[in-house]
Tab-separated table of C-alpha atoms in Angstrom:
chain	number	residue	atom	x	y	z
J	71	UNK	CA	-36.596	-4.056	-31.154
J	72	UNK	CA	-35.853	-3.535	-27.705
J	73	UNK	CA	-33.008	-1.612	-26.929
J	74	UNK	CA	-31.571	-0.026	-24.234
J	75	UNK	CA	-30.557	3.797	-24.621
J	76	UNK	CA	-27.114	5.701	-22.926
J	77	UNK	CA	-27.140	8.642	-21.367
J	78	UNK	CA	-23.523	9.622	-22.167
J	79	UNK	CA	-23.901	10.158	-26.325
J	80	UNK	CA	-26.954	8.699	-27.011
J	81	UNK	CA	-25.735	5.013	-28.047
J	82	UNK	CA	-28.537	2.174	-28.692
J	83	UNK	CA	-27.604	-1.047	-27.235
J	84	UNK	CA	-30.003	-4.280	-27.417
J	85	UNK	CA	-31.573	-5.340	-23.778
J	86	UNK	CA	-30.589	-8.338	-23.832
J	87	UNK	CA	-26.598	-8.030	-25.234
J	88	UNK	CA	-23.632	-8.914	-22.704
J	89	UNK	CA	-22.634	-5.626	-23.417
J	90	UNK	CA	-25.389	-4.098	-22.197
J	91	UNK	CA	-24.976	-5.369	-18.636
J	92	UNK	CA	-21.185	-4.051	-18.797
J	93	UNK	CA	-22.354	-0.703	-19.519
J	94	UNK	CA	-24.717	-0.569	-16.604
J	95	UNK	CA	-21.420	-1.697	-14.674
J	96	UNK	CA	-19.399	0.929	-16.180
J	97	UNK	CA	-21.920	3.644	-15.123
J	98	UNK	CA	-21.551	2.072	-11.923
J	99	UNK	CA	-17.968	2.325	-11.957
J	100	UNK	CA	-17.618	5.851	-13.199
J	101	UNK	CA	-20.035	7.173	-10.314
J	102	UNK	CA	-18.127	5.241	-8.014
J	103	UNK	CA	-14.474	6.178	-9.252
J	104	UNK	CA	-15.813	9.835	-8.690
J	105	UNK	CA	-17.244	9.280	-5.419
J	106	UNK	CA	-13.604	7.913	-4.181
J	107	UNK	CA	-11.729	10.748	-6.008
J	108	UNK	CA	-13.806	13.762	-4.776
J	109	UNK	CA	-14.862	12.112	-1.326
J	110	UNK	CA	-18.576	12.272	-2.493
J	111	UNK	CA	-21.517	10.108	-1.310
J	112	UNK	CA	-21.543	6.291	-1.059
J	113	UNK	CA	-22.546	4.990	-4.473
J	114	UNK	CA	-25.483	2.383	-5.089
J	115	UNK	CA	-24.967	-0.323	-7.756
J	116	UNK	CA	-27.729	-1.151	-9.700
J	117	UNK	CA	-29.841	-4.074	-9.257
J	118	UNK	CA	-29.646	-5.730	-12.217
J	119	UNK	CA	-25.619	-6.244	-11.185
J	120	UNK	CA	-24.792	-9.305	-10.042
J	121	UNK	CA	-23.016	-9.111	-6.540
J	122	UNK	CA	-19.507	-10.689	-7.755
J	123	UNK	CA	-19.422	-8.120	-10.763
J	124	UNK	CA	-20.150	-5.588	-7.983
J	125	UNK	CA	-17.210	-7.300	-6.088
J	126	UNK	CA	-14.944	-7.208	-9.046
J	127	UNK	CA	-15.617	-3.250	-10.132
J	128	UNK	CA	-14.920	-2.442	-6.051
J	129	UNK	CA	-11.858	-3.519	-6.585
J	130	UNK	CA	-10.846	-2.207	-9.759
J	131	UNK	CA	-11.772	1.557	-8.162
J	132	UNK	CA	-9.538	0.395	-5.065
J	133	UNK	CA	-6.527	0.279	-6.824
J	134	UNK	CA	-7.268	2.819	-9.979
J	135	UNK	CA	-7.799	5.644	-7.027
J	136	UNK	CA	-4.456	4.679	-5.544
J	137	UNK	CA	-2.767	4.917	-8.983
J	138	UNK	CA	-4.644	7.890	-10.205
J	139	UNK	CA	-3.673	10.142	-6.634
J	140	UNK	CA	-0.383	11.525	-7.185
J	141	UNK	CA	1.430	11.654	-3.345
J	142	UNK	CA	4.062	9.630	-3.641
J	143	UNK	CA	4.824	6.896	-0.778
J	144	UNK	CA	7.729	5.318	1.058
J	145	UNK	CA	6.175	1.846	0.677
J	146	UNK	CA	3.044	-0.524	0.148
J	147	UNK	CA	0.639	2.531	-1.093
J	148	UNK	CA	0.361	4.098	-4.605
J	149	UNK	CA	3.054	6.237	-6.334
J	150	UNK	CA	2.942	8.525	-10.046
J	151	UNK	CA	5.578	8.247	-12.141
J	152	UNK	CA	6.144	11.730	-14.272
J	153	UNK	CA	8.605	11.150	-17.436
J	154	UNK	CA	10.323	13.938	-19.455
J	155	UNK	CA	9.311	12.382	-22.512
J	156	UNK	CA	6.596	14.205	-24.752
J	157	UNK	CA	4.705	10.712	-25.965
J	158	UNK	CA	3.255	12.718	-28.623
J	159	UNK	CA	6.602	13.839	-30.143
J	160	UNK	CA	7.877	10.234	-29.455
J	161	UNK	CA	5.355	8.393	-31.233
J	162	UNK	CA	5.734	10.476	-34.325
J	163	UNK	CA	9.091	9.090	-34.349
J	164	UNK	CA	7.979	5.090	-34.689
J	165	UNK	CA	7.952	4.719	-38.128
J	166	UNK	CA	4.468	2.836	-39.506
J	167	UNK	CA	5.717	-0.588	-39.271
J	168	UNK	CA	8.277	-0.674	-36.418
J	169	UNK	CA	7.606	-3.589	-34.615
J	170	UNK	CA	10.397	-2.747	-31.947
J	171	UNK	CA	12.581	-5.687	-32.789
J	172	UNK	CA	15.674	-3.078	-34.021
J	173	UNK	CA	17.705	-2.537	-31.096
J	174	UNK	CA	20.338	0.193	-32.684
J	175	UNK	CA	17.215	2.018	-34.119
J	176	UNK	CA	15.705	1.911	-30.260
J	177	UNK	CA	18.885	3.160	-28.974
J	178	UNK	CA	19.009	5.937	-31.212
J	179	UNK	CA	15.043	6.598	-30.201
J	180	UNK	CA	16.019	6.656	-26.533
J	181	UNK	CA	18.810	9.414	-27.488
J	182	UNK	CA	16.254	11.580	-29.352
J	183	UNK	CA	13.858	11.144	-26.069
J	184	UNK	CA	15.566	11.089	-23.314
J	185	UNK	CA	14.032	10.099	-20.118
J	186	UNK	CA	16.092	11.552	-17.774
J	187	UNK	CA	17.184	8.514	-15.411
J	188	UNK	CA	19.683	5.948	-15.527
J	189	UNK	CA	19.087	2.193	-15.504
J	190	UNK	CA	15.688	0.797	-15.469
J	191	UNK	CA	13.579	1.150	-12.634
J	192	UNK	CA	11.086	-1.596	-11.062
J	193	UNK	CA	7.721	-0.456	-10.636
J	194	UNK	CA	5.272	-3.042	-7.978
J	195	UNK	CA	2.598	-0.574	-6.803
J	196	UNK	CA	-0.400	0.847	-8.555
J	197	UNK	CA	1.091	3.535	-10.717
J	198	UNK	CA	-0.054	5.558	-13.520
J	199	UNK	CA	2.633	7.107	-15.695
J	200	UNK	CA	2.712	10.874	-16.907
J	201	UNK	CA	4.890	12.271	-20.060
J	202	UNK	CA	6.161	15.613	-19.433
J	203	UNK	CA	2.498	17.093	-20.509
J	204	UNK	CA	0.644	15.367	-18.035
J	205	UNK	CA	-0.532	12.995	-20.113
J	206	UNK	CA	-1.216	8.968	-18.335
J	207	UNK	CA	1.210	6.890	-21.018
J	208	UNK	CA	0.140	4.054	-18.722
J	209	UNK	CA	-1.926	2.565	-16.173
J	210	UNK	CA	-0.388	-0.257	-13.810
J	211	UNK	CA	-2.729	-2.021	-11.588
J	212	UNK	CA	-1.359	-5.052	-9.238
J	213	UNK	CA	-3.700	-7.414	-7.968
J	214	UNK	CA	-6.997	-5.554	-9.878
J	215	UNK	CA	-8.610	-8.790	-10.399
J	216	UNK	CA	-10.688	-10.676	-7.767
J	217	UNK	CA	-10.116	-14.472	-7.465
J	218	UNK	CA	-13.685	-15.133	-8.860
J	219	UNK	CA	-12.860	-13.143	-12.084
J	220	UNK	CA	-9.815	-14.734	-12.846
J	221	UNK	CA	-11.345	-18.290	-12.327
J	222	UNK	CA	-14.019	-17.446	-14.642
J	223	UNK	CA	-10.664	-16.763	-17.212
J	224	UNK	CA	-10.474	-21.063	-17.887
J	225	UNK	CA	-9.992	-20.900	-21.855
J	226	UNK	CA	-9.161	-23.707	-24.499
J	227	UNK	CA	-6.558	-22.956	-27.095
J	228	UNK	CA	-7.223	-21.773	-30.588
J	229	UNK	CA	-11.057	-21.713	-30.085
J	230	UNK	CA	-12.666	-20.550	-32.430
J	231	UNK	CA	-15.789	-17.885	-32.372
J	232	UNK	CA	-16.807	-19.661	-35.929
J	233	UNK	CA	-17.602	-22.907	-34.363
J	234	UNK	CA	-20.235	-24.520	-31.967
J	235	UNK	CA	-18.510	-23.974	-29.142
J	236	UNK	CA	-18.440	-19.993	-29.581
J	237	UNK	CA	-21.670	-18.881	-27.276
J	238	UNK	CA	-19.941	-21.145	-24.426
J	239	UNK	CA	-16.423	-19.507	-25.430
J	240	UNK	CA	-17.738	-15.893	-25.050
J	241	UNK	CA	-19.979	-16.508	-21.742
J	242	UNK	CA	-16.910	-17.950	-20.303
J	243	UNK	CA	-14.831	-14.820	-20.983
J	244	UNK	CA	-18.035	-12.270	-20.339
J	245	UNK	CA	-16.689	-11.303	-17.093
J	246	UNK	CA	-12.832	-10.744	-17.762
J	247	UNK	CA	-13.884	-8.945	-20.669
J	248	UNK	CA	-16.294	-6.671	-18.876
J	249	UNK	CA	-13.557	-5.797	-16.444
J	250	UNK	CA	-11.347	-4.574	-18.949
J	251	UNK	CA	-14.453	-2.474	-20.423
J	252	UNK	CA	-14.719	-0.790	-17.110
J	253	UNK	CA	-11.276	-0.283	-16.788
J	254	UNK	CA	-11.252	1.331	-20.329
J	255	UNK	CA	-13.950	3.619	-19.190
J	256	UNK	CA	-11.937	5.671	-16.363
J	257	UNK	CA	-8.552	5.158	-18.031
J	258	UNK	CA	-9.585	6.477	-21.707
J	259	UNK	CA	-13.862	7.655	-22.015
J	260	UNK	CA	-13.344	8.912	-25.426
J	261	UNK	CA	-12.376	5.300	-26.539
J	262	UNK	CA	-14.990	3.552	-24.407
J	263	UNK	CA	-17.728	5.681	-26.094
J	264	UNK	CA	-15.867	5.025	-29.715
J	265	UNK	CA	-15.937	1.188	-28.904
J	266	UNK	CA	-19.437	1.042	-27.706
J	267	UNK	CA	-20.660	3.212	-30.609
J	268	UNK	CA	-18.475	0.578	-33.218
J	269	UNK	CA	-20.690	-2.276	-31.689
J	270	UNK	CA	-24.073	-0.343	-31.638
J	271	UNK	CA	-23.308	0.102	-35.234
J	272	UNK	CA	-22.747	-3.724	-35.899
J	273	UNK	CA	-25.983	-4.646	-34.085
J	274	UNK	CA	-27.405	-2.335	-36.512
J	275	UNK	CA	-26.340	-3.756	-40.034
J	276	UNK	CA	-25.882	-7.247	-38.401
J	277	UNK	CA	-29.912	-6.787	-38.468
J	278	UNK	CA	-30.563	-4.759	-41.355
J	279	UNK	CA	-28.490	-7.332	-43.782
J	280	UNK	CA	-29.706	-10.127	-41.954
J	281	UNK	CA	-26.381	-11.963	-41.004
J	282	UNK	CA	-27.596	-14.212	-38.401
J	283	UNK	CA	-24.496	-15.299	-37.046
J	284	UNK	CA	-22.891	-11.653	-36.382
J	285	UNK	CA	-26.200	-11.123	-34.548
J	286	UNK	CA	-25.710	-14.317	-32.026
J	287	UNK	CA	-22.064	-13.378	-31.220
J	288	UNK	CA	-23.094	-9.725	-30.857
J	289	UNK	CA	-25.641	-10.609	-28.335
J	290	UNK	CA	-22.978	-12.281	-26.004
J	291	UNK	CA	-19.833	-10.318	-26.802
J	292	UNK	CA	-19.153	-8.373	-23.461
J	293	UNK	CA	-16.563	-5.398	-24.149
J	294	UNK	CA	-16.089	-2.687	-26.335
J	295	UNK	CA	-12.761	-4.179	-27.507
J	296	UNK	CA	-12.943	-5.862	-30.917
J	297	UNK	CA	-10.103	-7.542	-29.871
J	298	UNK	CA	-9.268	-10.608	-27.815
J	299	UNK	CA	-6.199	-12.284	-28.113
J	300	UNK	CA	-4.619	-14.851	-25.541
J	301	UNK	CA	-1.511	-15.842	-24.831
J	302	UNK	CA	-0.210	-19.189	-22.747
J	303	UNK	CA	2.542	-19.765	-21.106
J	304	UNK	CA	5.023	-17.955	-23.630
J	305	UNK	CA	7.709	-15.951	-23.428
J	306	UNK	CA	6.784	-12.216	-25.378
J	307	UNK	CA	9.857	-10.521	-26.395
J	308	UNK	CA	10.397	-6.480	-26.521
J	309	UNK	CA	8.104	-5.619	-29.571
J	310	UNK	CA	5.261	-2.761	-30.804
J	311	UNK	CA	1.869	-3.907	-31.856
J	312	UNK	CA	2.256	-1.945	-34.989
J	313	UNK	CA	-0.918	-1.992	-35.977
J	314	UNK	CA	-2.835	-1.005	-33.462
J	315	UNK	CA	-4.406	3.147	-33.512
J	316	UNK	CA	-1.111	5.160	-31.449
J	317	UNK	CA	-4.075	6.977	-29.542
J	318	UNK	CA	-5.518	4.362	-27.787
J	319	UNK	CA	-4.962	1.742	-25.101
J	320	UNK	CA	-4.825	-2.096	-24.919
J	321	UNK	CA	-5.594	-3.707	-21.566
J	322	UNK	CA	-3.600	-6.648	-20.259
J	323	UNK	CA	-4.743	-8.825	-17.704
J	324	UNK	CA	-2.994	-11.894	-16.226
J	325	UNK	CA	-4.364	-14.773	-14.513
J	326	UNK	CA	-2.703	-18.188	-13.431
J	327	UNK	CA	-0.379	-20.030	-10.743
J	328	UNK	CA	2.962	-18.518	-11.553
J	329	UNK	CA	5.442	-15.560	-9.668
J	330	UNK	CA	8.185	-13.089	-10.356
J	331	UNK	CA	7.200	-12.225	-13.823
J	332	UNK	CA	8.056	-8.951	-15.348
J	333	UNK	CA	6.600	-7.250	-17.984
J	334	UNK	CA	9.159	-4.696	-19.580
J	335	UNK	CA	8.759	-0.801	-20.915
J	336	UNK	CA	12.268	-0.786	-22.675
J	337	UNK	CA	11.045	2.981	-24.033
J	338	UNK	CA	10.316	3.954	-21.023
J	339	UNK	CA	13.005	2.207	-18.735
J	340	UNK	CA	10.385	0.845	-16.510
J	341	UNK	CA	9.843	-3.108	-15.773
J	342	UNK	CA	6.409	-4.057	-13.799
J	343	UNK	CA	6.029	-7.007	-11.777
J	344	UNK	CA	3.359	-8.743	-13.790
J	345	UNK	CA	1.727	-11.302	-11.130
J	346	UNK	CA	-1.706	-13.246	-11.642
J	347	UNK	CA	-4.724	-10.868	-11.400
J	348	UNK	CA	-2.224	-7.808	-12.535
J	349	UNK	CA	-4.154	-5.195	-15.204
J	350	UNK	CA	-1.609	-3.046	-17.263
J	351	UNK	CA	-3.367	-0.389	-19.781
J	352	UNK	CA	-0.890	1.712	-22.017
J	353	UNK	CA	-0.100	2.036	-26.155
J	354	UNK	CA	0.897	-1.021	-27.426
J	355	UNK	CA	1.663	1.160	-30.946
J	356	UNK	CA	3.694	3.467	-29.352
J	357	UNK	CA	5.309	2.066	-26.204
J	358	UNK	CA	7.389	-0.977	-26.616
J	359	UNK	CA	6.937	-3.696	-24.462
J	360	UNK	CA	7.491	-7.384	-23.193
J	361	UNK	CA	6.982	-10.173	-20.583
J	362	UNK	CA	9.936	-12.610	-20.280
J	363	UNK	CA	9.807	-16.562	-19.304
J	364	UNK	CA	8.870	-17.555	-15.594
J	365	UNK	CA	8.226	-20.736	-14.014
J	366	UNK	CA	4.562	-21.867	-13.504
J	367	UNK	CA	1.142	-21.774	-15.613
């Protein structure tokens, strides 16, 4: 069996999975994202990256640096956002199955937590967002994706990974999805690692109980997400993804010919603009969220 070995904690990957390739890019990415932050040496991608993957992780460390630096700027650079809300406190208040949809109960959650401004306020530039412990609640990245990554994002609806069209399905999506993997592992290591040692794990009883089909889709699946769900061209209202693990992020990416959309943080009183090629990262379980209609695809 040939497989390919971490450095990090040890995790077996096979040579020849998607996700083995994102990994290398993720090392790549790390180095890098270090390089920028503590103005170290110029940073070599490996070979065995192809140059618009290279392209599309340049960018991604472009804007993470400017939302992970905390001067804030008069315009057009990168700004931190610190809230007086303890997130851990807060999201021991959402009860199991809270989906978000009570607004007299979010009201009430807002008066337990305050967050110490009035109105809501519009956030455009990268951005991360601190609770009063210094803790990111969220990552906000205009504009992460390059132009050949979101082209690459040209999906049918309600495909399914159980038919024949499932290896073309997940090479399509291999590079949107390792983007997000990269993303994951600056934003949040500890769940990058848990992700990638989940799919390690698969590889291993996909192989030792012979399933045959888990072993194919393994061998092209391309993040450590087990999760991939898209939505087109609808309208999301304020909700929680209740069943999603409080501790951990989602990634949202958006791609298309559209403008002036808005995703909303009612618990936070924050509203993003969400254009094509935006990345958002935050609790889906614990912070409540939406995107409202816009005109466009």
């Amino acid at each position: 069996m040939d497989v390919a070995s971490t450095a990090d904690d040890e995790i077996s990957l096979f040579c020849t999975w998607a996700l083995t390739v994102t990994h290398v890019a993720c090392d790549y990415m790390k180095e890098k994202f270090n390089a920028e932050k503590t103005g170290g040496d110029p940073v070599i991608p490996s070979p065995n990256l192809d140059t618009d993957l290279v392209m599309a992780c340049d960018r991604l460390v472009d804007r993470l640096i400017k939302a992970y630096k905390n001067p804030i700027y008069q315009s057009n650079c990168f700004i931190t956002v610190q809230m007086p809300i303890d997130i851990a406190r807060y999201s021991k208040l959402i009860f199991p199955k809270d989906i978000g949809h009570n607004e007299e109960r979010e009201a009430r959650l807002l008066e337990r937590c305050p967050l110490g401004h009035e109105g809501t306020k519009l956030i455009d530039i990268p951005a991360t967002i601190l609770d009063a412990s210094g803790a990111i609640i969220a990552w906000y990245l205009p504009d992460a994706l390059t132009d050949a990554t979101q082209n690459q994002s040209d999906l049918e609806v309600s495909a399914s990974l159980k038919g024949p069209s499932s290896e073309d399905i997940l090479k399509a999506i291999a590079r949107p999805a390792a983007i997000a993997t990269v993303a994951l592992r600056v934003m949040h290591p500890q769940q990058y690692w848990t992700g990638s040692q989940a799919f390690a794990s698969l590889g291993d009883k996909a192989g030792s109980k012979e399933l045959p089909k888990m072993s194919e889709t393994l061998q092209y699946w391309a993040m450590v997400f087990n999760i991939l769900t898209i939505i087109c061209n609808r309208e999301t209202p304020n909700h929680r993804d209740h069943s999603w693990i409080p501790k951990c992020f989602d990634i949202l990416t958006s791609v298309g010919n559209y403008s002036n959309a808005r995703m909303s943080m009612p618990s936070l009183q924050l509203e993003f603009r969400y254009d094509p090629g935006c990345m958002i990262a935050f609790s889906g379980r614990t912070v409540r969220h939406g995107v409202h209609a816009v005109e466009g695809d």
